[in-house]
PDB file of C-alpha atoms in Angstrom:
ATOM      1  CA  MET A   1      52.014-116.728  -3.999  1.00 47.00           C
ATOM      2  CA  LYS A   2      53.749-118.634  -3.499  1.00 44.00           C
ATOM      3  CA  LYS A   3      56.695-120.540  -2.709  1.00 42.00           C
ATOM      4  CA  LEU A   4      57.126-122.352   0.550  1.00 40.00           C
ATOM      5  CA  LEU A   5      60.867-122.226   0.231  1.00 40.00           C
ATOM      6  CA  ILE A   6      62.565-118.908   0.760  1.00 46.00           C
ATOM      7  CA  THR A   7      64.910-118.026  -2.073  1.00 50.00           C
ATOM      8  CA  LEU A   8      68.417-116.783  -1.411  1.00 46.00           C
ATOM      9  CA  SER A   9      67.533-113.224  -2.431  1.00 49.00           C
ATOM     10  CA  THR A  10      64.520-113.241  -0.139  1.00 50.00           C
ATOM     11  CA  LEU A  11      66.622-114.613   2.698  1.00 49.00           C
ATOM     12  CA  VAL A  12      69.026-111.691   2.294  1.00 47.00           C
ATOM     13  CA  MET A  13      66.058-109.286   2.335  1.00 53.00           C
ATOM     14  CA  LEU A  14      64.706-110.977   5.447  1.00 50.00           C
ATOM     15  CA  ILE A  15      68.022-110.600   7.288  1.00 47.00           C
ATOM     16  CA  CYS A  16      68.268-106.930   6.313  1.00 50.00           C
ATOM     17  CA  LEU A  17      64.673-106.380   7.384  1.00 51.00           C
ATOM     18  CA  ALA A  18      65.324-108.013  10.754  1.00 50.00           C
ATOM     19  CA  PHE A  19      68.270-105.708  11.396  1.00 42.00           C
ATOM     20  CA  ALA A  20      66.328-102.633  10.267  1.00 48.00           C
ATOM     21  CA  LEU A  21      63.403-103.413  12.576  1.00 49.00           C
ATOM     22  CA  ASN A  22      65.391-104.959  15.408  1.00 51.00           C
ATOM     23  CA  ILE A  23      63.151-108.024  15.222  1.00 49.00           C
ATOM     24  CA  SER A  24      63.500-110.357  18.185  1.00 49.00           C
ATOM     25  CA  ALA A  25      65.251-113.647  17.560  1.00 47.00           C
ATOM     26  CA  SER A  26      62.230-115.418  19.056  1.00 51.00           C
ATOM     27  CA  ALA A  27      59.863-113.933  16.451  1.00 68.00           C
ATOM     28  CA  ALA A  28      58.973-116.243  13.581  1.00 89.00           C
ATOM     29  CA  SER A  29      59.288-115.352   9.896  1.00 92.00           C
ATOM     30  CA  TYR A  30      57.663-117.431   7.205  1.00 93.00           C
ATOM     31  CA  TYR A  31      55.928-117.426   3.824  1.00 94.00           C
ATOM     32  CA  GLU A  32      52.178-117.350   3.341  1.00 92.00           C
ATOM     33  CA  TYR A  33      50.591-120.623   2.306  1.00 89.00           C
ATOM     34  CA  GLU A  34      47.807-121.183  -0.197  1.00 79.00           C
ATOM     35  CA  TYR A  35      45.008-120.734  -0.539  1.00 87.00           C
ATOM     36  CA  ASN A  36      44.581-117.693   1.681  1.00 93.00           C
ATOM     37  CA  ASP A  37      42.192-115.895  -0.640  1.00 92.00           C
ATOM     38  CA  SER A  38      39.274-115.301   1.765  1.00 95.00           C
ATOM     39  CA  PHE A  39      38.454-114.574   5.401  1.00 97.00           C
ATOM     40  CA  ALA A  40      37.635-118.237   5.909  1.00 96.00           C
ATOM     41  CA  ASN A  41      41.011-119.366   4.523  1.00 96.00           C
ATOM     42  CA  ALA A  42      43.153-116.652   6.106  1.00 97.00           C
ATOM     43  CA  ASN A  43      46.637-117.599   7.294  1.00 97.00           C
ATOM     44  CA  GLN A  44      46.856-117.177  11.070  1.00 97.00           C
ATOM     45  CA  VAL A  45      49.726-114.960  12.189  1.00 97.00           C
ATOM     46  CA  ALA A  46      50.864-114.756  15.804  1.00 96.00           C
ATOM     47  CA  PRO A  47      51.437-111.174  17.024  1.00 96.00           C
ATOM     48  CA  GLY A  48      55.179-110.520  16.748  1.00 95.00           C
ATOM     49  CA  ASP A  49      55.680-112.664  13.643  1.00 97.00           C
ATOM     50  CA  THR A  50      56.580-111.620  10.093  1.00 97.00           C
ATOM     51  CA  VAL A  51      54.822-113.159   7.114  1.00 97.00           C
ATOM     52  CA  TRP A  52      56.059-112.908   3.521  1.00 96.00           C
ATOM     53  CA  GLY A  53      53.862-113.003   0.454  1.00 95.00           C
ATOM     54  CA  LYS A  54      53.503-112.196  -3.236  1.00 92.00           C
ATOM     55  CA  ILE A  55      50.787-110.955  -5.519  1.00 89.00           C
ATOM     56  CA  THR A  56      50.736-113.173  -8.611  1.00 85.00           C
ATOM     57  CA  ASN A  57      47.638-111.960 -10.425  1.00 77.00           C
ATOM     58  CA  GLU A  58      46.710-108.301 -10.771  1.00 63.00           C
ATOM     59  CA  HIS A  59      42.958-108.941 -10.874  1.00 66.00           C
ATOM     60  CA  TYR A  60      42.054-111.601  -8.316  1.00 69.00           C
ATOM     61  CA  ASP A  61      44.966-112.400  -6.012  1.00 81.00           C
ATOM     62  CA  TYR A  62      43.863-111.553  -2.459  1.00 91.00           C
ATOM     63  CA  ASP A  63      46.010-112.504   0.538  1.00 95.00           C
ATOM     64  CA  TYR A  64      44.255-112.739   3.913  1.00 97.00           C
ATOM     65  CA  TYR A  65      45.890-112.964   7.341  1.00 98.00           C
ATOM     66  CA  LYS A  66      44.219-113.517  10.708  1.00 98.00           C
ATOM     67  CA  ILE A  67      45.483-112.188  14.041  1.00 98.00           C
ATOM     68  CA  ILE A  68      44.013-112.976  17.476  1.00 98.00           C
ATOM     69  CA  ALA A  69      44.865-110.564  20.287  1.00 97.00           C
ATOM     70  CA  PRO A  70      46.286-112.312  23.387  1.00 97.00           C
ATOM     71  CA  ALA A  71      45.238-109.378  25.624  1.00 96.00           C
ATOM     72  CA  ASN A  72      44.050-105.789  25.498  1.00 94.00           C
ATOM     73  CA  GLY A  73      46.652-103.652  23.801  1.00 95.00           C
ATOM     74  CA  LYS A  74      48.217-102.590  20.528  1.00 95.00           C
ATOM     75  CA  ILE A  75      48.827-104.774  17.485  1.00 96.00           C
ATOM     76  CA  SER A  76      51.348-102.908  15.340  1.00 95.00           C
ATOM     77  CA  LEU A  77      51.547-103.477  11.597  1.00 95.00           C
ATOM     78  CA  GLN A  78      54.341-102.571   9.207  1.00 96.00           C
ATOM     79  CA  PHE A  79      54.360-103.252   5.479  1.00 96.00           C
ATOM     80  CA  TYR A  80      57.606-103.807   3.583  1.00 97.00           C
ATOM     81  CA  HIS A  81      57.939-103.888  -0.195  1.00 94.00           C
ATOM     82  CA  GLN A  82      60.670-103.636  -2.806  1.00 92.00           C
ATOM     83  CA  TYR A  83      61.137-100.078  -4.059  1.00 92.00           C
ATOM     84  CA  GLN A  84      60.504 -99.477  -7.756  1.00 91.00           C
ATOM     85  CA  ASN A  85      60.159 -96.327  -9.821  1.00 91.00           C
ATOM     86  CA  SER A  86      56.489 -97.084 -10.405  1.00 89.00           C
ATOM     87  CA  SER A  87      53.142 -95.755  -9.194  1.00 86.00           C
ATOM     88  CA  ASP A  88      51.647 -99.260  -9.075  1.00 88.00           C
ATOM     89  CA  HIS A  89      50.452 -99.922  -5.553  1.00 88.00           C
ATOM     90  CA  TYR A  90      49.278-102.410  -2.997  1.00 91.00           C
ATOM     91  CA  ASN A  91      46.079-101.949  -1.071  1.00 91.00           C
ATOM     92  CA  VAL A  92      46.083-103.085   2.569  1.00 93.00           C
ATOM     93  CA  GLN A  93      42.810-103.281   4.477  1.00 93.00           C
ATOM     94  CA  VAL A  94      42.416-104.194   8.155  1.00 93.00           C
ATOM     95  CA  TYR A  95      39.186-105.671   9.509  1.00 93.00           C
ATOM     96  CA  MET A  96      37.706-106.552  12.863  1.00 91.00           C
ATOM     97  CA  TYR A  97      35.342-109.504  13.226  1.00 93.00           C
ATOM     98  CA  THR A  98      32.463-108.391  15.414  1.00 87.00           C
ATOM     99  CA  ASN A  99      28.777-109.311  15.673  1.00 86.00           C
ATOM    100  CA  TYR A 100      29.263-111.883  12.900  1.00 91.00           C
ATOM    101  CA  GLU A 101      30.496-109.213  10.496  1.00 91.00           C
ATOM    102  CA  TYR A 102      33.866-108.205   9.053  1.00 92.00           C
ATOM    103  CA  VAL A 103      34.090-104.460   9.691  1.00 85.00           C
ATOM    104  CA  ILE A 104      36.857-102.469   7.997  1.00 85.00           C
ATOM    105  CA  ILE A 105      38.923-100.330  10.359  1.00 83.00           C
ATOM    106  CA  SER A 106      41.652 -99.030   8.032  1.00 84.00           C
ATOM    107  CA  ASN A 107      42.389 -98.829   4.324  1.00 85.00           C
ATOM    108  CA  THR A 108      45.863 -97.898   3.013  1.00 87.00           C
ATOM    109  CA  ASN A 109      47.309 -97.653  -0.501  1.00 87.00           C
ATOM    110  CA  ILE A 110      51.079 -98.209  -0.774  1.00 89.00           C
ATOM    111  CA  ALA A 111      52.819 -97.115  -3.995  1.00 89.00           C
ATOM    112  CA  LEU A 112      56.009 -98.852  -5.101  1.00 91.00           C
ATOM    113  CA  ASN A 113      57.810 -95.506  -5.470  1.00 90.00           C
ATOM    114  CA  LYS A 114      57.255 -94.656  -1.810  1.00 86.00           C
ATOM    115  CA  LYS A 115      59.476 -95.685   1.074  1.00 86.00           C
ATOM    116  CA  GLU A 116      59.953 -99.429   1.405  1.00 91.00           C
ATOM    117  CA  MET A 117      58.790 -99.660   5.018  1.00 92.00           C
ATOM    118  CA  LEU A 118      55.455 -98.111   5.964  1.00 89.00           C
ATOM    119  CA  GLU A 119      53.838 -97.983   9.399  1.00 88.00           C
ATOM    120  CA  LEU A 120      50.179 -98.936   9.019  1.00 89.00           C
ATOM    121  CA  PRO A 121      47.455 -97.802  11.423  1.00 87.00           C
ATOM    122  CA  TYR A 122      47.787-100.074  14.421  1.00 90.00           C
ATOM    123  CA  ILE A 123      44.940-102.113  15.847  1.00 92.00           C
ATOM    124  CA  GLY A 124      43.610-101.070  19.249  1.00 90.00           C
ATOM    125  CA  ALA A 125      42.943-104.642  20.267  1.00 93.00           C
ATOM    126  CA  VAL A 126      40.738-106.268  22.881  1.00 92.00           C
ATOM    127  CA  LYS A 127      41.588-109.626  24.439  1.00 94.00           C
ATOM    128  CA  ASN A 128      40.642-112.517  22.133  1.00 96.00           C
ATOM    129  CA  GLY A 129      39.574-110.046  19.454  1.00 95.00           C
ATOM    130  CA  VAL A 130      39.889-111.409  15.910  1.00 97.00           C
ATOM    131  CA  TYR A 131      41.404-109.159  13.249  1.00 96.00           C
ATOM    132  CA  TYR A 132      42.224-109.618   9.582  1.00 97.00           C
ATOM    133  CA  VAL A 133      44.657-108.018   7.160  1.00 97.00           C
ATOM    134  CA  ARG A 134      43.966-108.200   3.419  1.00 96.00           C
ATOM    135  CA  VAL A 135      46.695-107.447   0.850  1.00 95.00           C
ATOM    136  CA  VAL A 136      45.879-107.009  -2.831  1.00 90.00           C
ATOM    137  CA  GLY A 137      47.246-105.415  -5.974  1.00 83.00           C
ATOM    138  CA  VAL A 138      44.622-102.820  -6.837  1.00 72.00           C
ATOM    139  CA  ASN A 139      42.581-103.812  -9.884  1.00 55.00           C
ATOM    140  CA  GLY A 140      44.022-102.401 -13.077  1.00 54.00           C
ATOM    141  CA  SER A 141      47.504-102.349 -14.504  1.00 59.00           C
ATOM    142  CA  GLN A 142      49.646-103.322 -11.492  1.00 70.00           C
ATOM    143  CA  LYS A 143      52.195-105.447 -13.318  1.00 82.00           C
ATOM    144  CA  ASP A 144      55.225-103.926 -11.599  1.00 88.00           C
ATOM    145  CA  LEU A 145      54.339-105.472  -8.245  1.00 87.00           C
ATOM    146  CA  LEU A 146      53.534-108.947  -9.538  1.00 88.00           C
ATOM    147  CA  ASN A 147      55.695-111.751  -8.108  1.00 88.00           C
ATOM    148  CA  LYS A 148      57.615-109.322  -5.904  1.00 91.00           C
ATOM    149  CA  ASP A 149      58.062-110.151  -2.226  1.00 94.00           C
ATOM    150  CA  TYR A 150      56.307-108.115   0.418  1.00 95.00           C
ATOM    151  CA  ALA A 151      56.378-108.566   4.182  1.00 97.00           C
ATOM    152  CA  LEU A 152      53.794-107.900   6.871  1.00 97.00           C
ATOM    153  CA  VAL A 153      55.566-107.300  10.179  1.00 97.00           C
ATOM    154  CA  THR A 154      53.428-107.550  13.309  1.00 97.00           C
ATOM    155  CA  GLY A 155      54.038-106.631  16.935  1.00 96.00           C
ATOM    156  CA  PHE A 156      52.096-106.532  20.181  1.00 97.00           C
ATOM    157  CA  VAL A 157      52.117-104.446  23.363  1.00 96.00           C
ATOM    158  CA  ALA A 158      49.741-105.344  26.206  1.00 96.00           C
ATOM    159  CA  SER A 159      48.043-102.251  27.639  1.00 94.00           C
ATOM    160  CA  ASN A 160      44.669-100.800  28.567  1.00 92.00           C
ATOM    161  CA  PHE A 161      45.626 -97.356  27.254  1.00 92.00           C
ATOM    162  CA  TYR A 162      45.160 -97.718  23.499  1.00 92.00           C
ATOM    163  CA  GLN A 163      42.052 -96.805  21.571  1.00 87.00           C
ATOM    164  CA  LYS A 164      39.731 -99.761  21.199  1.00 84.00           C
ATOM    165  CA  MET A 165      38.561-100.632  17.717  1.00 78.00           C
ATOM    166  CA  ILE A 166      35.961 -99.881  16.591  1.00 78.00           C
ATOM    167  CA  ASN A 167      35.442 -96.468  18.201  1.00 86.00           C
ATOM    168  CA  THR A 168      33.827 -94.676  15.268  1.00 86.00           C
ATOM    169  CA  SER A 169      30.663 -93.411  16.971  1.00 91.00           C
ATOM    170  CA  PHE A 170      29.427 -92.019  20.268  1.00 96.00           C
ATOM    171  CA  ASN A 171      28.055 -95.459  21.161  1.00 94.00           C
ATOM    172  CA  THR A 172      31.399 -97.216  20.590  1.00 90.00           C
ATOM    173  CA  ALA A 173      33.670 -94.522  22.049  1.00 94.00           C
ATOM    174  CA  THR A 174      36.849 -95.694  23.790  1.00 93.00           C
ATOM    175  CA  PRO A 175      36.406 -95.095  27.556  1.00 94.00           C
ATOM    176  CA  MET A 176      39.056 -92.990  29.290  1.00 96.00           C
ATOM    177  CA  ILE A 177      39.740 -92.306  32.953  1.00 95.00           C
ATOM    178  CA  PRO A 178      40.695 -88.658  33.563  1.00 94.00           C
ATOM    179  CA  GLY A 179      44.307 -88.490  34.724  1.00 94.00           C
ATOM    180  CA  TYR A 180      45.775 -91.004  32.251  1.00 95.00           C
ATOM    181  CA  LYS A 181      47.337 -90.890  28.790  1.00 95.00           C
ATOM    182  CA  TYR A 182      45.698 -92.743  25.893  1.00 96.00           C
ATOM    183  CA  ASN A 183      47.315 -93.679  22.586  1.00 93.00           C
ATOM    184  CA  GLY A 184      45.529 -93.373  19.263  1.00 91.00           C
ATOM    185  CA  THR A 185      46.210 -93.848  15.575  1.00 86.00           C
ATOM    186  CA  THR A 186      44.616 -92.446  12.453  1.00 79.00           C
ATOM    187  CA  ALA A 187      43.249 -93.692   9.173  1.00 69.00           C
ATOM    188  CA  ASN A 188      42.331 -91.492   6.227  1.00 59.00           C
ATOM    189  CA  TYR A 189      39.082 -89.591   6.792  1.00 55.00           C
ATOM    190  CA  ASP A 190      37.985 -91.673   9.781  1.00 73.00           C
ATOM    191  CA  HIS A 191      36.341 -90.397  12.959  1.00 84.00           C
ATOM    192  CA  PHE A 192      37.477 -91.832  16.296  1.00 91.00           C
ATOM    193  CA  TYR A 193      35.566 -91.209  19.523  1.00 95.00           C
ATOM    194  CA  TYR A 194      36.660 -91.192  23.171  1.00 97.00           C
ATOM    195  CA  LYS A 195      34.619 -90.605  26.299  1.00 97.00           C
ATOM    196  CA  MET A 196      35.222 -89.901  29.974  1.00 97.00           C
ATOM    197  CA  THR A 197      32.897 -89.467  32.907  1.00 97.00           C
ATOM    198  CA  ALA A 198      33.739 -86.921  35.580  1.00 97.00           C
ATOM    199  CA  PRO A 199      34.406 -88.712  38.908  1.00 96.00           C
ATOM    200  CA  ALA A 200      33.534 -85.532  40.838  1.00 96.00           C
ATOM    201  CA  ASN A 201      33.028 -81.834  40.299  1.00 96.00           C
ATOM    202  CA  GLY A 202      36.289 -80.417  39.025  1.00 96.00           C
ATOM    203  CA  LYS A 203      38.334 -79.398  36.003  1.00 96.00           C
ATOM    204  CA  ILE A 204      39.123 -81.747  33.106  1.00 97.00           C
ATOM    205  CA  THR A 205      41.771 -80.833  30.538  1.00 97.00           C
ATOM    206  CA  VAL A 206      42.984 -82.779  27.514  1.00 97.00           C
ATOM    207  CA  ASP A 207      46.184 -82.134  25.562  1.00 97.00           C
ATOM    208  CA  PHE A 208      46.614 -83.556  22.044  1.00 97.00           C
ATOM    209  CA  CYS A 209      50.218 -84.692  21.480  1.00 97.00           C
ATOM    210  CA  HIS A 210      51.859 -85.796  18.223  1.00 93.00           C
ATOM    211  CA  SER A 211      55.212 -85.956  16.467  1.00 91.00           C
ATOM    212  CA  TYR A 212      56.146 -82.887  14.432  1.00 90.00           C
ATOM    213  CA  GLU A 213      56.639 -83.279  10.684  1.00 85.00           C
ATOM    214  CA  SER A 214      57.849 -80.322   8.642  1.00 82.00           C
ATOM    215  CA  ASN A 215      57.009 -81.592   5.149  1.00 69.00           C
ATOM    216  CA  ALA A 216      53.355 -82.405   5.684  1.00 61.00           C
ATOM    217  CA  PHE A 217      51.412 -79.668   3.913  1.00 63.00           C
ATOM    218  CA  ASP A 218      47.719 -79.505   4.765  1.00 69.00           C
ATOM    219  CA  ASN A 219      47.825 -82.594   6.974  1.00 83.00           C
ATOM    220  CA  GLY A 220      46.492 -82.745  10.491  1.00 88.00           C
ATOM    221  CA  TRP A 221      43.656 -83.602  12.845  1.00 92.00           C
ATOM    222  CA  SER A 222      40.343 -81.940  13.617  1.00 92.00           C
ATOM    223  CA  ILE A 223      39.210 -82.235  17.229  1.00 96.00           C
ATOM    224  CA  VAL A 224      35.603 -81.726  18.354  1.00 97.00           C
ATOM    225  CA  THR A 225      34.459 -82.051  21.977  1.00 97.00           C
ATOM    226  CA  TYR A 226      30.969 -82.685  23.341  1.00 98.00           C
ATOM    227  CA  GLN A 227      29.063 -83.227  26.547  1.00 98.00           C
ATOM    228  CA  TYR A 228      26.083 -85.553  26.922  1.00 98.00           C
ATOM    229  CA  ILE A 229      23.323 -83.513  28.494  1.00 97.00           C
ATOM    230  CA  ASN A 230      19.523 -83.551  28.377  1.00 96.00           C
ATOM    231  CA  GLY A 231      19.546 -86.678  26.229  1.00 96.00           C
ATOM    232  CA  GLY A 232      21.758 -85.220  23.483  1.00 97.00           C
ATOM    233  CA  TYR A 233      25.374 -84.546  22.476  1.00 98.00           C
ATOM    234  CA  GLU A 234      26.079 -80.846  22.893  1.00 98.00           C
ATOM    235  CA  LYS A 235      29.144 -79.471  21.118  1.00 97.00           C
ATOM    236  CA  ILE A 236      31.620 -77.678  23.387  1.00 97.00           C
ATOM    237  CA  SER A 237      34.600 -76.806  21.191  1.00 96.00           C
ATOM    238  CA  SER A 238      36.469 -77.555  17.967  1.00 96.00           C
ATOM    239  CA  SER A 239      40.077 -77.101  16.873  1.00 94.00           C
ATOM    240  CA  TYR A 240      42.497 -78.073  14.108  1.00 93.00           C
ATOM    241  CA  ILE A 241      45.959 -79.480  14.831  1.00 92.00           C
ATOM    242  CA  PRO A 242      48.394 -79.337  11.862  1.00 90.00           C
ATOM    243  CA  ILE A 243      51.056 -82.023  11.920  1.00 89.00           C
ATOM    244  CA  ASN A 244      53.669 -79.331  11.233  1.00 90.00           C
ATOM    245  CA  GLY A 245      52.482 -77.328  14.239  1.00 90.00           C
ATOM    246  CA  ASN A 246      53.031 -77.537  17.994  1.00 93.00           C
ATOM    247  CA  GLU A 247      53.519 -81.081  19.294  1.00 95.00           C
ATOM    248  CA  ARG A 248      51.306 -80.460  22.351  1.00 97.00           C
ATOM    249  CA  VAL A 249      48.049 -78.508  22.095  1.00 97.00           C
ATOM    250  CA  ARG A 250      45.330 -78.009  24.724  1.00 96.00           C
ATOM    251  CA  VAL A 251      42.108 -79.085  22.980  1.00 96.00           C
ATOM    252  CA  PHE A 252      39.684 -79.393  25.872  1.00 96.00           C
ATOM    253  CA  THR A 253      39.047 -77.596  29.149  1.00 96.00           C
ATOM    254  CA  VAL A 254      35.822 -77.926  31.079  1.00 96.00           C
ATOM    255  CA  ASN A 255      34.486 -77.332  34.570  1.00 96.00           C
ATOM    256  CA  ALA A 256      33.180 -80.858  34.861  1.00 96.00           C
ATOM    257  CA  VAL A 257      30.040 -81.926  36.644  1.00 96.00           C
ATOM    258  CA  LYS A 258      30.170 -85.160  38.625  1.00 96.00           C
ATOM    259  CA  GLY A 259      28.718 -88.057  36.634  1.00 97.00           C
ATOM    260  CA  ARG A 260      28.509 -86.158  33.350  1.00 98.00           C
ATOM    261  CA  THR A 261      30.090 -87.784  30.286  1.00 98.00           C
ATOM    262  CA  TYR A 262      32.297 -85.851  27.876  1.00 98.00           C
ATOM    263  CA  TYR A 263      33.340 -86.928  24.383  1.00 98.00           C
ATOM    264  CA  ILE A 264      36.274 -86.189  22.095  1.00 98.00           C
ATOM    265  CA  LYS A 265      36.078 -86.835  18.347  1.00 96.00           C
ATOM    266  CA  VAL A 266      39.348 -87.056  16.392  1.00 94.00           C
ATOM    267  CA  TYR A 267      39.033 -86.652  12.623  1.00 89.00           C
ATOM    268  CA  SER A 268      42.082 -87.298  10.459  1.00 80.00           C
ATOM    269  CA  GLY A 269      42.927 -85.309   7.350  1.00 66.00           C
ATOM    270  CA  LEU A 270      44.459 -86.089   3.984  1.00 60.00           C
ATOM    271  CA  ASP A 271      47.088 -88.825   3.713  1.00 64.00           C
ATOM    272  CA  ILE A 272      47.745 -89.131   7.425  1.00 72.00           C
ATOM    273  CA  ALA A 273      47.071 -92.841   7.893  1.00 70.00           C
ATOM    274  CA  GLY A 274      49.277 -94.521  10.455  1.00 75.00           C
ATOM    275  CA  LYS A 275      50.196 -91.340  12.331  1.00 83.00           C
ATOM    276  CA  ASN A 276      49.994 -91.845  16.072  1.00 88.00           C
ATOM    277  CA  TYR A 277      48.898 -89.412  18.759  1.00 93.00           C
ATOM    278  CA  VAL A 278      48.355 -89.249  22.515  1.00 96.00           C
ATOM    279  CA  LEU A 279      45.438 -87.800  24.469  1.00 97.00           C
ATOM    280  CA  ASP A 280      46.857 -86.610  27.793  1.00 97.00           C
ATOM    281  CA  THR A 281      43.938 -86.210  30.202  1.00 97.00           C
ATOM    282  CA  ARG A 282      44.078 -84.369  33.528  1.00 96.00           C
ATOM    283  CA  PHE A 283      41.581 -83.946  36.340  1.00 96.00           C
ATOM    284  CA  THR A 284      41.693 -81.420  39.159  1.00 95.00           C
ATOM    285  CA  LEU A 285      39.228 -81.698  42.016  1.00 93.00           C
ATOM    286  CA  SER A 286      37.097 -78.622  42.657  1.00 84.00           C
ATOM    287  CA  PRO A 287      38.427 -76.747  45.735  1.00 80.00           C
ATOM    288  CA  MET A 288      34.997 -76.931  47.400  1.00 62.00           C
ATOM    289  CA  THR A 289      34.424 -80.626  46.645  1.00 50.00           C
ATOM    290  CA  GLY A 290      34.441 -82.770  49.745  1.00 47.00           C
ATOM    291  CA  VAL A 291      34.916 -79.778  52.081  1.00 40.00           C
ATOM    292  CA  LYS A 292      32.356 -79.782  54.872  1.00 42.00           C
ATOM    293  CA  ALA A 293      31.069 -76.365  55.833  1.00 36.00           C
ATOM    294  CA  LYS A 294      31.962 -75.344  59.364  1.00 39.00           C
ATOM    295  CA  THR A 295      29.656 -73.392  61.683  1.00 36.00           C
ATOM    296  CA  SER A 296      31.427 -71.071  64.075  1.00 35.00           C
ATOM    297  CA  THR A 297      30.446 -71.370  67.747  1.00 36.00           C
ATOM    298  CA  SER A 298      32.235 -68.147  68.780  1.00 36.00           C
ATOM    299  CA  THR A 299      30.368 -64.892  69.372  1.00 34.00           C
ATOM    300  CA  ALA A 300      31.401 -61.424  68.423  1.00 33.00           C
ATOM    301  CA  LYS A 301      31.186 -58.557  70.860  1.00 36.00           C
ATOM    302  CA  LEU A 302      30.484 -55.222  69.286  1.00 31.00           C
ATOM    303  CA  THR A 303      31.925 -52.160  70.975  1.00 35.00           C
ATOM    304  CA  TRP A 304      30.503 -48.788  70.151  1.00 30.00           C
TER     305      TRP A 304
END
């Protein structure tokens, strides 16, 4: 914590970071201010800004930041730290304030000997939604990260086609309209739910799309699909998508019944936090839907 004046070395880091991320000149960059050690005292950060901070005590230094979404869309989060040959690590947790509670939506550990810039799981935001980011040096011997600058880089894209936090149950599933693409992100060992209601009798398909990574052993997503029928959630199919496998995989095909609701559950595997994916939904109207039967008025004459 925490100087209000940016040192020369930090200024150089900031300039390099701006070039690396192509940060807009209109985006603000500033240091945290004390005391931001609780939800109530969180520093407010405008989406698009970069905030710098430090951990000064390995046991009780918590830095809280508050972000309010200006519209439905995606709040992106990137965490920058100074590389060191050390396994000491930061812990970054993201929360959503809902129903008078602070509900955690992602939890990421960031070791100093990993890459300096890490993409965190983004926030699928709703307009005027209130979100928090907490940064802490994990309790224990974390001396190598003390008094070292870190940066939290935020961004925002307005859209109705990102998963809405929190979509971790059937009841809170992100609604989808068949025929559109929806963006999602993953956190370690979290379940994310999506739902769509058939607008008519027809065929619904869903492709799961992701970026290929060759050096990602035993990492991937499990996909389970359901239909809501007779007052319960009936499983339709399940599949596993390795991150080092095909970038587009058909995970769902169903002859949909008008008005019936279908669900997709995405479960992320080991160490895959922050990896993004797309659910590409398609709907094809049944050939007989909307076709009025015709009665012939002609007569046939049989000749023997």
